[in-house]
Amino acid sequence: MPLAKTAQKKYYRTVFMVNMGDTERGCSNCRSASYLASPAREGPSARLFLALATLCTFALGAIAGGDSLKVAPSEVGLIPPVAQGPVSPEEAGKWLDRSVKLGDVSPSALEIEVFNLINQARANPGAFGYGYLTPAPPLHWNAALLYIAWVHSQDMATENYFNHDSYNLVGGQLVFDRSWVDRVRSQYPFNTNISENIAWNTSGSAQGIVQAWMDSQGHRENIMNISGIYTEGAIGVATGNGKTYWTHDFGGREISYNLEIANLAFNPPSPNPGDTVNVSFQINNLDQTDAFPVEVVVYRGNPHSGGTPLTNVYSMSQIVQSGVAYGLNGNLNTTGYPTDTEIYVWLDPNSRFAETNESDNLIHRVLFEGGGLLCDLNADGLVNGLDIFRFARGWCQNDPTCNLDGVGHVSAGDLLLFAGNWPTDH
């Protein structure tokens, strides 16, 4: 991971914020937000100041009342958000760090929880005490912003500081490393608006941190998309020094989805009934917006006309990134499957994404191509006397391999089916 640093923890710089109406004190490069700022060493005076700030925050929250969610008291640290407007494509491209290859990016359970709470606040600000605000559409996940947000939260937890910009701990002193813009644009090099909210708390409560952000005007404006410029983002979470650190990075590209299911294949390539078949396929993201969570389900027969699901809905743990292909596979026991079986794979069965093209969300293939060798009960590619003995023994023992018609249990119908197909297969 870039920005991985030594974990010496002697000093930290922190800014505490309390909501005190619309009065600004010393705010630089931020929207309207009221706060008290004090770089401090960790010690009794800092802890006393933190306690007073926390009491003020919750006292004011109690006065505000309304229908805000109730959260357990917790020490909370905030500083004003930061933002940068669009830049030229040439300028944005200069920030890109090509040495970092993201690979798979998977949000943690806590990161999913807090991101969902942000979208709940956007959809229903009244639940957080701000019912007068206009609801906003949901933010969409972005893998690069999740990665770079997590890097910053982890860095703050490791180096024991609290700031939008990045610092190194050298000889017990914090030394400037790079600006927040350099960090975010290094993985999100697009000519759009960007912004960032950060916070820490001691309870580790996602609900508590979203409420704290909503109670701060500048952070609330980012979350509620008052200006209409933020469409995607992610929240990276890390713990250290008895705190949980939260970094929420916002981006503003146009949202456009197009997922595709492709390359359905079987192994063995030409299976016979009764074989264990590995079913593999590929999920492609053909448009610019990352997708999460992406779901898929495998059917025997067409899911739109009475097909039978062979799997539960599988939800991928990774964010499916733009321009990236993801391979999935699993084993299928074909005992009792008729020779005309077709396997269908259905992508996004719950229609989570409004796609520009949904015609490529369903793929299918005949399982036993060429009709298969129905009577090859030994699955050795040959139909001979051994299969007759296998059928006779299995038929008497109600062996499901001998349930050739796939209906009920082994019966006279399977005997007739075997007798009728054996000469042809043989």
Tab-separated table of C-alpha atoms in Angstrom:
chain	number	residue	atom	x	y	z
A	1	MET	CA	0.000	0.000	0.000
A	2	PRO	CA	1.302	3.515	-0.729
A	3	LEU	CA	1.712	5.787	2.249
A	4	ALA	CA	2.455	2.875	4.567
A	5	LYS	CA	4.533	4.410	7.368
A	6	THR	CA	6.097	3.644	10.710
A	7	ALA	CA	3.759	3.676	13.660
A	8	GLN	CA	5.552	5.948	16.132
A	9	LYS	CA	2.914	7.874	18.060
A	10	LYS	CA	4.204	10.776	20.164
A	11	TYR	CA	2.327	13.795	18.857
A	12	TYR	CA	-0.841	14.433	16.990
A	13	ARG	CA	-2.505	17.417	15.421
A	14	THR	CA	-6.241	17.620	15.764
A	15	VAL	CA	-9.079	20.053	15.275
A	16	PHE	CA	-12.313	19.705	17.173
A	17	MET	CA	-15.553	21.121	15.890
A	18	VAL	CA	-18.754	22.122	17.652
A	19	ASN	CA	-21.867	23.337	15.894
A	20	MET	CA	-22.460	26.928	17.018
A	21	GLY	CA	-24.888	28.333	14.464
A	22	ASP	CA	-23.483	30.109	11.426
A	23	THR	CA	-20.537	31.907	13.052
A	24	GLU	CA	-17.226	31.023	11.444
A	25	ARG	CA	-13.962	31.200	13.348
A	26	GLY	CA	-10.768	30.872	11.374
A	27	CYS	CA	-12.288	28.798	8.582
A	28	SER	CA	-9.921	28.536	5.599
A	29	ASN	CA	-10.920	27.013	2.237
A	30	CYS	CA	-14.162	25.613	3.600
A	31	ARG	CA	-17.882	26.123	3.441
A	32	SER	CA	-19.857	27.608	6.316
A	33	ALA	CA	-18.928	25.608	9.364
A	34	SER	CA	-18.465	26.581	12.985
A	35	TYR	CA	-15.506	25.137	14.821
A	36	LEU	CA	-12.803	25.598	17.401
A	37	ALA	CA	-9.324	24.798	16.168
A	38	SER	CA	-6.342	23.922	18.318
A	39	PRO	CA	-3.282	21.941	17.198
A	40	ALA	CA	-2.304	20.121	20.340
A	41	ARG	CA	-0.102	17.477	21.850
A	42	GLU	CA	-1.849	14.573	23.452
A	43	GLY	CA	-2.148	15.448	27.113
A	44	PRO	CA	-4.528	16.522	29.888
A	45	SER	CA	-5.301	19.926	28.348
A	46	ALA	CA	-6.160	18.385	25.002
A	47	ARG	CA	-8.393	15.812	26.650
A	48	LEU	CA	-10.137	18.537	28.691
A	49	PHE	CA	-10.739	20.579	25.526
A	50	LEU	CA	-12.079	17.488	23.787
A	51	ALA	CA	-14.474	16.776	26.641
A	52	LEU	CA	-15.796	20.349	26.567
A	53	ALA	CA	-16.209	20.233	22.781
A	54	THR	CA	-18.049	16.937	23.021
A	55	LEU	CA	-20.392	18.231	25.723
A	56	CYS	CA	-21.151	21.314	23.621
A	57	THR	CA	-21.873	19.209	20.579
A	58	PHE	CA	-24.344	16.959	22.318
A	59	ALA	CA	-25.918	19.766	24.316
A	60	LEU	CA	-26.608	21.665	21.110
A	61	GLY	CA	-27.874	18.472	19.505
A	62	ALA	CA	-30.332	18.060	22.366
A	63	ILE	CA	-31.513	21.658	21.944
A	64	ALA	CA	-31.975	21.134	18.213
A	65	GLY	CA	-34.236	18.198	19.014
A	66	GLY	CA	-36.427	17.270	16.051
A	67	ASP	CA	-36.647	13.730	14.807
A	68	SER	CA	-32.879	13.126	14.671
A	69	LEU	CA	-31.578	9.644	15.411
A	70	LYS	CA	-30.439	9.104	18.990
A	71	VAL	CA	-26.848	7.915	19.362
A	72	ALA	CA	-24.756	7.031	22.371
A	73	PRO	CA	-22.448	9.833	23.585
A	74	SER	CA	-19.023	9.578	22.012
A	75	GLU	CA	-15.973	11.762	21.618
A	76	VAL	CA	-16.058	13.065	18.054
A	77	GLY	CA	-13.472	15.032	16.077
A	78	LEU	CA	-14.311	17.047	12.956
A	79	ILE	CA	-12.582	19.639	10.809
A	80	PRO	CA	-14.211	21.605	7.993
A	81	PRO	CA	-14.555	19.842	4.652
A	82	VAL	CA	-12.367	20.705	1.672
A	83	ALA	CA	-13.305	20.920	-1.996
A	84	GLN	CA	-11.818	21.583	-5.421
A	85	GLY	CA	-13.716	22.488	-8.567
A	86	PRO	CA	-13.267	20.966	-12.036
A	87	VAL	CA	-9.844	21.084	-13.642
A	88	SER	CA	-8.836	20.614	-17.261
A	89	PRO	CA	-8.379	17.026	-18.476
A	90	GLU	CA	-4.691	17.754	-19.066
A	91	GLU	CA	-4.214	19.041	-15.555
A	92	ALA	CA	-6.207	16.181	-14.022
A	93	GLY	CA	-4.086	13.636	-15.879
A	94	LYS	CA	-0.886	15.011	-14.347
A	95	TRP	CA	-1.983	13.757	-10.930
A	96	LEU	CA	-2.524	10.122	-11.961
A	97	ASP	CA	-0.220	7.727	-10.116
A	98	ARG	CA	0.264	4.913	-12.611
A	99	SER	CA	2.432	2.950	-10.184
A	100	VAL	CA	-0.653	1.952	-8.176
A	101	LYS	CA	-2.697	-0.938	-9.551
A	102	LEU	CA	-5.915	-1.196	-7.616
A	103	GLY	CA	-6.704	-4.868	-8.162
A	104	ASP	CA	-9.844	-6.008	-6.349
A	105	VAL	CA	-11.333	-3.384	-4.024
A	106	SER	CA	-13.856	-4.673	-1.480
A	107	PRO	CA	-15.525	-2.470	1.133
A	108	SER	CA	-15.658	-3.721	4.706
A	109	ALA	CA	-18.951	-4.300	6.503
A	110	LEU	CA	-18.484	-1.020	8.417
A	111	GLU	CA	-17.720	0.896	5.210
A	112	ILE	CA	-20.869	-0.526	3.611
A	113	GLU	CA	-22.898	0.400	6.690
A	114	VAL	CA	-21.743	4.013	6.799
A	115	PHE	CA	-22.145	4.462	3.028
A	116	ASN	CA	-25.702	3.113	3.248
A	117	LEU	CA	-26.405	5.530	6.115
A	118	ILE	CA	-25.171	8.423	3.981
A	119	ASN	CA	-27.622	7.428	1.266
A	120	GLN	CA	-30.382	7.087	3.855
A	121	ALA	CA	-29.634	10.633	4.983
A	122	ARG	CA	-29.801	11.830	1.379
A	123	ALA	CA	-33.122	10.060	0.810
A	124	ASN	CA	-34.648	11.061	4.158
A	125	PRO	CA	-32.816	13.969	5.815
A	126	GLY	CA	-35.672	14.251	8.309
A	127	ALA	CA	-34.488	11.039	9.974
A	128	PHE	CA	-31.330	12.931	10.957
A	129	GLY	CA	-33.118	16.105	12.067
A	130	TYR	CA	-33.153	18.052	8.780
A	131	GLY	CA	-36.572	17.448	7.315
A	132	TYR	CA	-36.613	20.866	5.651
A	133	LEU	CA	-33.899	19.762	3.203
A	134	THR	CA	-34.745	18.444	-0.247
A	135	PRO	CA	-33.950	14.713	-0.582
A	136	ALA	CA	-31.109	13.837	-2.917
A	137	PRO	CA	-30.508	10.780	-5.134
A	138	PRO	CA	-28.087	8.128	-3.848
A	139	LEU	CA	-24.350	8.361	-4.200
A	140	HIS	CA	-22.764	5.597	-6.277
A	141	TRP	CA	-19.744	3.548	-5.243
A	142	ASN	CA	-16.331	4.254	-6.732
A	143	ALA	CA	-13.447	1.825	-6.150
A	144	ALA	CA	-10.646	4.375	-6.582
A	145	LEU	CA	-12.233	6.773	-4.086
A	146	LEU	CA	-12.752	3.922	-1.607
A	147	TYR	CA	-9.115	2.922	-1.915
A	148	ILE	CA	-7.743	6.443	-1.504
A	149	ALA	CA	-10.152	7.205	1.376
A	150	TRP	CA	-9.071	4.043	3.186
A	151	VAL	CA	-5.396	4.917	2.596
A	152	HIS	CA	-5.948	8.270	4.322
A	153	SER	CA	-7.904	6.855	7.266
A	154	GLN	CA	-5.252	4.189	7.747
A	155	ASP	CA	-2.502	6.803	7.524
A	156	MET	CA	-4.145	9.025	10.153
A	157	ALA	CA	-4.596	6.016	12.444
A	158	THR	CA	-0.987	4.880	11.960
A	159	GLU	CA	0.717	8.288	12.206
A	160	ASN	CA	-1.664	9.653	14.849
A	161	TYR	CA	-2.731	12.905	13.183
A	162	PHE	CA	-5.996	14.395	11.925
A	163	ASN	CA	-5.902	16.504	8.783
A	164	HIS	CA	-7.056	16.388	5.172
A	165	ASP	CA	-3.449	16.612	3.987
A	166	SER	CA	-1.047	13.706	4.507
A	167	TYR	CA	1.874	13.752	6.958
A	168	ASN	CA	4.869	11.581	7.824
A	169	LEU	CA	6.004	11.073	11.389
A	170	VAL	CA	9.756	11.739	11.352
A	171	GLY	CA	11.751	11.837	14.563
A	172	GLY	CA	8.611	12.404	16.583
A	173	GLN	CA	7.527	15.348	14.408
A	174	LEU	CA	4.819	15.456	11.759
A	175	VAL	CA	6.236	16.454	8.362
A	176	PHE	CA	4.009	17.400	5.416
A	177	ASP	CA	3.836	14.676	2.750
A	178	ARG	CA	1.264	15.756	0.138
A	179	SER	CA	-1.997	17.668	-0.162
A	180	TRP	CA	-5.401	16.053	-0.100
A	181	VAL	CA	-5.896	17.098	-3.743
A	182	ASP	CA	-2.724	15.261	-4.785
A	183	ARG	CA	-3.904	12.189	-2.911
A	184	VAL	CA	-7.443	12.105	-4.313
A	185	ARG	CA	-6.541	13.069	-7.886
A	186	SER	CA	-3.767	10.446	-7.926
A	187	GLN	CA	-6.464	7.777	-8.309
A	188	TYR	CA	-9.411	9.893	-9.486
A	189	PRO	CA	-7.860	11.986	-12.293
A	190	PHE	CA	-11.040	13.352	-13.810
A	191	ASN	CA	-11.998	16.953	-14.596
A	192	THR	CA	-14.848	16.976	-12.066
A	193	ASN	CA	-15.530	18.451	-8.648
A	194	ILE	CA	-14.021	16.609	-5.694
A	195	SER	CA	-14.543	17.058	-1.971
A	196	GLU	CA	-13.748	15.359	1.313
A	197	ASN	CA	-15.267	14.963	4.779
A	198	ILE	CA	-13.177	13.438	7.566
A	199	ALA	CA	-13.950	12.628	11.181
A	200	TRP	CA	-12.998	10.382	14.036
A	201	ASN	CA	-14.931	9.007	16.986
A	202	THR	CA	-14.213	6.768	19.939
A	203	SER	CA	-17.371	4.645	19.746
A	204	GLY	CA	-16.774	3.378	16.212
A	205	SER	CA	-20.454	4.038	15.503
A	206	ALA	CA	-21.264	4.621	11.825
A	207	GLN	CA	-24.617	6.142	12.761
A	208	GLY	CA	-22.929	8.483	15.220
A	209	ILE	CA	-20.447	9.753	12.643
A	210	VAL	CA	-23.131	10.362	9.995
A	211	GLN	CA	-25.177	12.280	12.569
A	212	ALA	CA	-22.114	14.359	13.484
A	213	TRP	CA	-21.515	15.176	9.819
A	214	MET	CA	-25.188	16.036	9.328
A	215	ASP	CA	-25.042	18.384	12.332
A	216	SER	CA	-22.231	20.348	10.666
A	217	GLN	CA	-23.311	22.718	7.915
A	218	GLY	CA	-20.324	22.217	5.607
A	219	HIS	CA	-20.307	18.436	5.915
A	220	ARG	CA	-24.090	18.330	5.568
A	221	GLU	CA	-23.911	20.316	2.317
A	222	ASN	CA	-21.508	17.739	0.891
A	223	ILE	CA	-23.701	14.840	1.977
A	224	MET	CA	-26.958	16.384	0.775
A	225	ASN	CA	-25.439	17.470	-2.532
A	226	ILE	CA	-26.933	20.951	-2.162
A	227	SER	CA	-24.976	22.109	-5.197
A	228	GLY	CA	-25.876	19.018	-7.241
A	229	ILE	CA	-22.277	18.266	-8.217
A	230	TYR	CA	-21.430	15.055	-6.353
A	231	THR	CA	-22.592	11.744	-7.801
A	232	GLU	CA	-20.180	9.065	-6.579
A	233	GLY	CA	-17.843	8.380	-3.694
A	234	ALA	CA	-16.847	6.060	-0.887
A	235	ILE	CA	-15.907	6.079	2.798
A	236	GLY	CA	-12.698	4.481	4.026
A	237	VAL	CA	-12.520	3.419	7.681
A	238	ALA	CA	-9.542	2.511	9.883
A	239	THR	CA	-8.895	2.241	13.627
A	240	GLY	CA	-5.953	3.247	15.810
A	241	ASN	CA	-5.102	5.204	18.965
A	242	GLY	CA	-8.447	4.267	20.501
A	243	LYS	CA	-10.296	5.995	17.649
A	244	THR	CA	-12.061	5.100	14.429
A	245	TYR	CA	-11.115	7.354	11.508
A	246	TRP	CA	-13.566	8.064	8.671
A	247	THR	CA	-12.673	9.584	5.294
A	248	HIS	CA	-15.469	10.303	2.811
A	249	ASP	CA	-14.283	11.271	-0.673
A	250	PHE	CA	-16.734	12.633	-3.255
A	251	GLY	CA	-16.511	12.742	-7.060
A	252	GLY	CA	-18.769	14.204	-9.700
A	253	ARG	CA	-18.730	12.198	-12.931
A	254	GLU	CA	-21.932	11.439	-14.831
A	255	ILE	CA	-23.437	8.103	-13.782
A	256	SER	CA	-23.649	5.503	-16.557
A	257	TYR	CA	-23.902	1.716	-16.092
A	258	ASN	CA	-23.572	-1.134	-18.565
A	259	LEU	CA	-22.840	-4.581	-17.136
A	260	GLU	CA	-22.442	-7.663	-19.319
A	261	ILE	CA	-22.451	-11.396	-18.688
A	262	ALA	CA	-20.240	-13.299	-21.153
A	263	ASN	CA	-18.156	-16.414	-21.898
A	264	LEU	CA	-20.371	-19.075	-20.341
A	265	ALA	CA	-18.354	-22.314	-20.450
A	266	PHE	CA	-18.420	-25.851	-19.035
A	267	ASN	CA	-15.627	-28.143	-17.891
A	268	PRO	CA	-15.606	-30.823	-19.131
A	269	PRO	CA	-16.518	-29.020	-22.355
A	270	SER	CA	-18.914	-31.786	-23.496
A	271	PRO	CA	-20.361	-33.224	-20.290
A	272	ASN	CA	-22.713	-36.152	-19.964
A	273	PRO	CA	-25.672	-36.472	-17.593
A	274	GLY	CA	-24.404	-37.330	-14.135
A	275	ASP	CA	-21.098	-35.482	-14.534
A	276	THR	CA	-19.967	-32.853	-12.065
A	277	VAL	CA	-19.565	-29.822	-14.305
A	278	ASN	CA	-17.631	-26.655	-13.546
A	279	VAL	CA	-19.694	-23.731	-14.821
A	280	SER	CA	-17.708	-20.550	-15.476
A	281	PHE	CA	-18.618	-17.123	-16.837
A	282	GLN	CA	-17.348	-13.565	-16.938
A	283	ILE	CA	-18.810	-10.260	-15.735
A	284	ASN	CA	-17.689	-7.141	-17.609
A	285	ASN	CA	-18.257	-3.495	-16.711
A	286	LEU	CA	-18.481	-1.734	-20.081
A	287	ASP	CA	-19.317	1.792	-18.897
A	288	GLN	CA	-17.668	4.397	-16.689
A	289	THR	CA	-19.471	3.930	-13.355
A	290	ASP	CA	-18.266	1.254	-10.929
A	291	ALA	CA	-20.973	-1.119	-9.694
A	292	PHE	CA	-21.644	-2.469	-6.195
A	293	PRO	CA	-23.139	-4.767	-5.091
A	294	VAL	CA	-23.278	-6.859	-8.280
A	295	GLU	CA	-25.507	-9.925	-8.035
A	296	VAL	CA	-25.799	-13.053	-10.182
A	297	VAL	CA	-27.858	-16.255	-10.087
A	298	VAL	CA	-27.632	-19.516	-12.102
A	299	TYR	CA	-30.778	-21.216	-13.426
A	300	ARG	CA	-31.700	-24.474	-15.099
A	301	GLY	CA	-34.010	-23.195	-17.783
A	302	ASN	CA	-35.039	-19.644	-18.596
A	303	PRO	CA	-35.661	-17.621	-15.405
A	304	HIS	CA	-38.303	-15.592	-17.265
A	305	SER	CA	-40.336	-18.656	-18.176
A	306	GLY	CA	-40.378	-21.039	-15.238
A	307	GLY	CA	-36.695	-21.896	-14.886
A	308	THR	CA	-35.387	-23.394	-11.642
A	309	PRO	CA	-32.693	-21.505	-9.676
A	310	LEU	CA	-29.648	-23.676	-9.062
A	311	THR	CA	-27.969	-21.173	-6.735
A	312	ASN	CA	-28.996	-18.472	-4.335
A	313	VAL	CA	-28.446	-14.903	-5.504
A	314	TYR	CA	-24.691	-14.439	-5.217
A	315	SER	CA	-23.492	-10.966	-4.273
A	316	MET	CA	-19.912	-10.173	-5.284
A	317	SER	CA	-17.732	-8.793	-2.508
A	318	GLN	CA	-15.686	-6.658	-4.925
A	319	ILE	CA	-16.667	-3.375	-6.483
A	320	VAL	CA	-16.969	-4.184	-10.195
A	321	GLN	CA	-14.742	-1.526	-11.701
A	322	SER	CA	-15.170	0.200	-15.033
A	323	GLY	CA	-13.326	-1.580	-17.823
A	324	VAL	CA	-12.488	-4.647	-15.717
A	325	ALA	CA	-13.557	-8.273	-16.276
A	326	TYR	CA	-14.326	-10.607	-13.363
A	327	GLY	CA	-14.410	-14.405	-13.678
A	328	LEU	CA	-16.714	-16.563	-11.552
A	329	ASN	CA	-17.187	-20.327	-11.475
A	330	GLY	CA	-18.771	-23.121	-9.476
A	331	ASN	CA	-19.443	-26.859	-9.651
A	332	LEU	CA	-22.765	-28.329	-10.721
A	333	ASN	CA	-23.891	-31.934	-10.125
A	334	THR	CA	-25.915	-32.874	-13.212
A	335	THR	CA	-27.327	-36.128	-11.888
A	336	GLY	CA	-30.874	-36.530	-13.158
A	337	TYR	CA	-30.695	-33.650	-15.642
A	338	PRO	CA	-32.426	-34.353	-18.983
A	339	THR	CA	-30.348	-34.142	-22.146
A	340	ASP	CA	-32.032	-30.916	-23.311
A	341	THR	CA	-31.020	-28.993	-20.153
A	342	GLU	CA	-30.043	-25.350	-20.721
A	343	ILE	CA	-28.049	-23.373	-18.152
A	344	TYR	CA	-28.864	-19.667	-17.778
A	345	VAL	CA	-26.844	-17.079	-15.866
A	346	TRP	CA	-28.759	-13.926	-14.912
A	347	LEU	CA	-26.824	-10.784	-14.012
A	348	ASP	CA	-28.399	-8.112	-11.778
A	349	PRO	CA	-31.637	-10.064	-11.178
A	350	ASN	CA	-32.928	-7.429	-8.733
A	351	SER	CA	-32.349	-4.538	-11.182
A	352	ARG	CA	-30.098	-2.555	-8.865
A	353	PHE	CA	-28.571	-0.641	-11.782
A	354	ALA	CA	-30.292	1.409	-14.478
A	355	GLU	CA	-28.183	0.306	-17.435
A	356	THR	CA	-27.788	1.767	-20.900
A	357	ASN	CA	-28.159	-1.785	-22.271
A	358	GLU	CA	-29.759	-4.610	-20.305
A	359	SER	CA	-29.997	-7.072	-23.199
A	360	ASP	CA	-26.629	-8.575	-22.225
A	361	ASN	CA	-27.604	-9.417	-18.639
A	362	LEU	CA	-28.727	-12.958	-19.488
A	363	ILE	CA	-26.655	-15.702	-21.107
A	364	HIS	CA	-27.487	-19.370	-21.718
A	365	ARG	CA	-26.092	-22.529	-23.233
A	366	VAL	CA	-27.210	-26.117	-23.759
A	367	LEU	CA	-25.506	-28.202	-21.094
A	368	PHE	CA	-25.242	-31.492	-23.002
A	369	GLU	CA	-24.413	-30.215	-26.468
A	370	GLY	CA	-25.279	-32.618	-29.289
A	371	GLY	CA	-27.795	-34.325	-27.022
A	372	GLY	CA	-25.104	-35.894	-24.828
A	373	LEU	CA	-24.671	-39.600	-24.193
A	374	LEU	CA	-27.639	-40.227	-21.970
A	375	CYS	CA	-26.717	-43.848	-21.382
A	376	ASP	CA	-23.074	-43.227	-20.436
A	377	LEU	CA	-23.824	-43.774	-16.757
A	378	ASN	CA	-20.166	-44.490	-15.966
A	379	ALA	CA	-19.213	-41.098	-17.502
A	380	ASP	CA	-16.258	-42.632	-19.355
A	381	GLY	CA	-17.266	-41.365	-22.800
A	382	LEU	CA	-18.337	-44.865	-23.875
A	383	VAL	CA	-21.712	-46.576	-23.923
A	384	ASN	CA	-21.339	-50.347	-23.561
A	385	GLY	CA	-22.365	-53.292	-21.469
A	386	LEU	CA	-20.918	-51.735	-18.317
A	387	ASP	CA	-23.577	-49.045	-18.485
A	388	ILE	CA	-26.281	-51.711	-18.754
A	389	PHE	CA	-25.004	-53.322	-15.550
A	390	ARG	CA	-24.749	-49.904	-13.908
A	391	PHE	CA	-28.317	-49.068	-14.848
A	392	ALA	CA	-29.662	-52.439	-13.693
A	393	ARG	CA	-27.940	-52.129	-10.314
A	394	GLY	CA	-28.799	-48.440	-9.927
A	395	TRP	CA	-32.391	-48.871	-11.040
A	396	CYS	CA	-32.955	-51.490	-8.344
A	397	GLN	CA	-31.319	-49.261	-5.701
A	398	ASN	CA	-33.163	-46.085	-6.748
A	399	ASP	CA	-29.816	-44.488	-7.695
A	400	PRO	CA	-30.554	-40.877	-8.754
A	401	THR	CA	-27.993	-41.260	-11.559
A	402	CYS	CA	-30.537	-43.548	-13.198
A	403	ASN	CA	-33.321	-40.960	-12.972
A	404	LEU	CA	-32.797	-40.153	-16.642
A	405	ASP	CA	-35.997	-38.177	-17.200
A	406	GLY	CA	-35.374	-35.969	-14.159
A	407	VAL	CA	-38.924	-36.546	-12.946
A	408	GLY	CA	-39.677	-37.785	-9.418
A	409	HIS	CA	-37.596	-40.872	-8.668
A	410	VAL	CA	-36.213	-43.818	-10.627
A	411	SER	CA	-39.159	-45.486	-12.360
A	412	ALA	CA	-40.259	-47.526	-15.343
A	413	GLY	CA	-40.084	-44.354	-17.425
A	414	ASP	CA	-36.311	-44.289	-16.916
A	415	LEU	CA	-36.073	-47.942	-17.981
A	416	LEU	CA	-37.933	-47.180	-21.210
A	417	LEU	CA	-35.758	-44.071	-21.788
A	418	PHE	CA	-32.565	-46.083	-21.310
A	419	ALA	CA	-33.743	-48.890	-23.569
A	420	GLY	CA	-34.761	-46.421	-26.265
A	421	ASN	CA	-31.494	-44.442	-26.250
A	422	TRP	CA	-28.940	-47.209	-25.654
A	423	PRO	CA	-28.840	-48.421	-29.289
A	424	THR	CA	-28.317	-44.844	-30.563
A	425	ASP	CA	-25.719	-43.876	-27.963
A	426	HIS	CA	-24.004	-47.238	-28.406
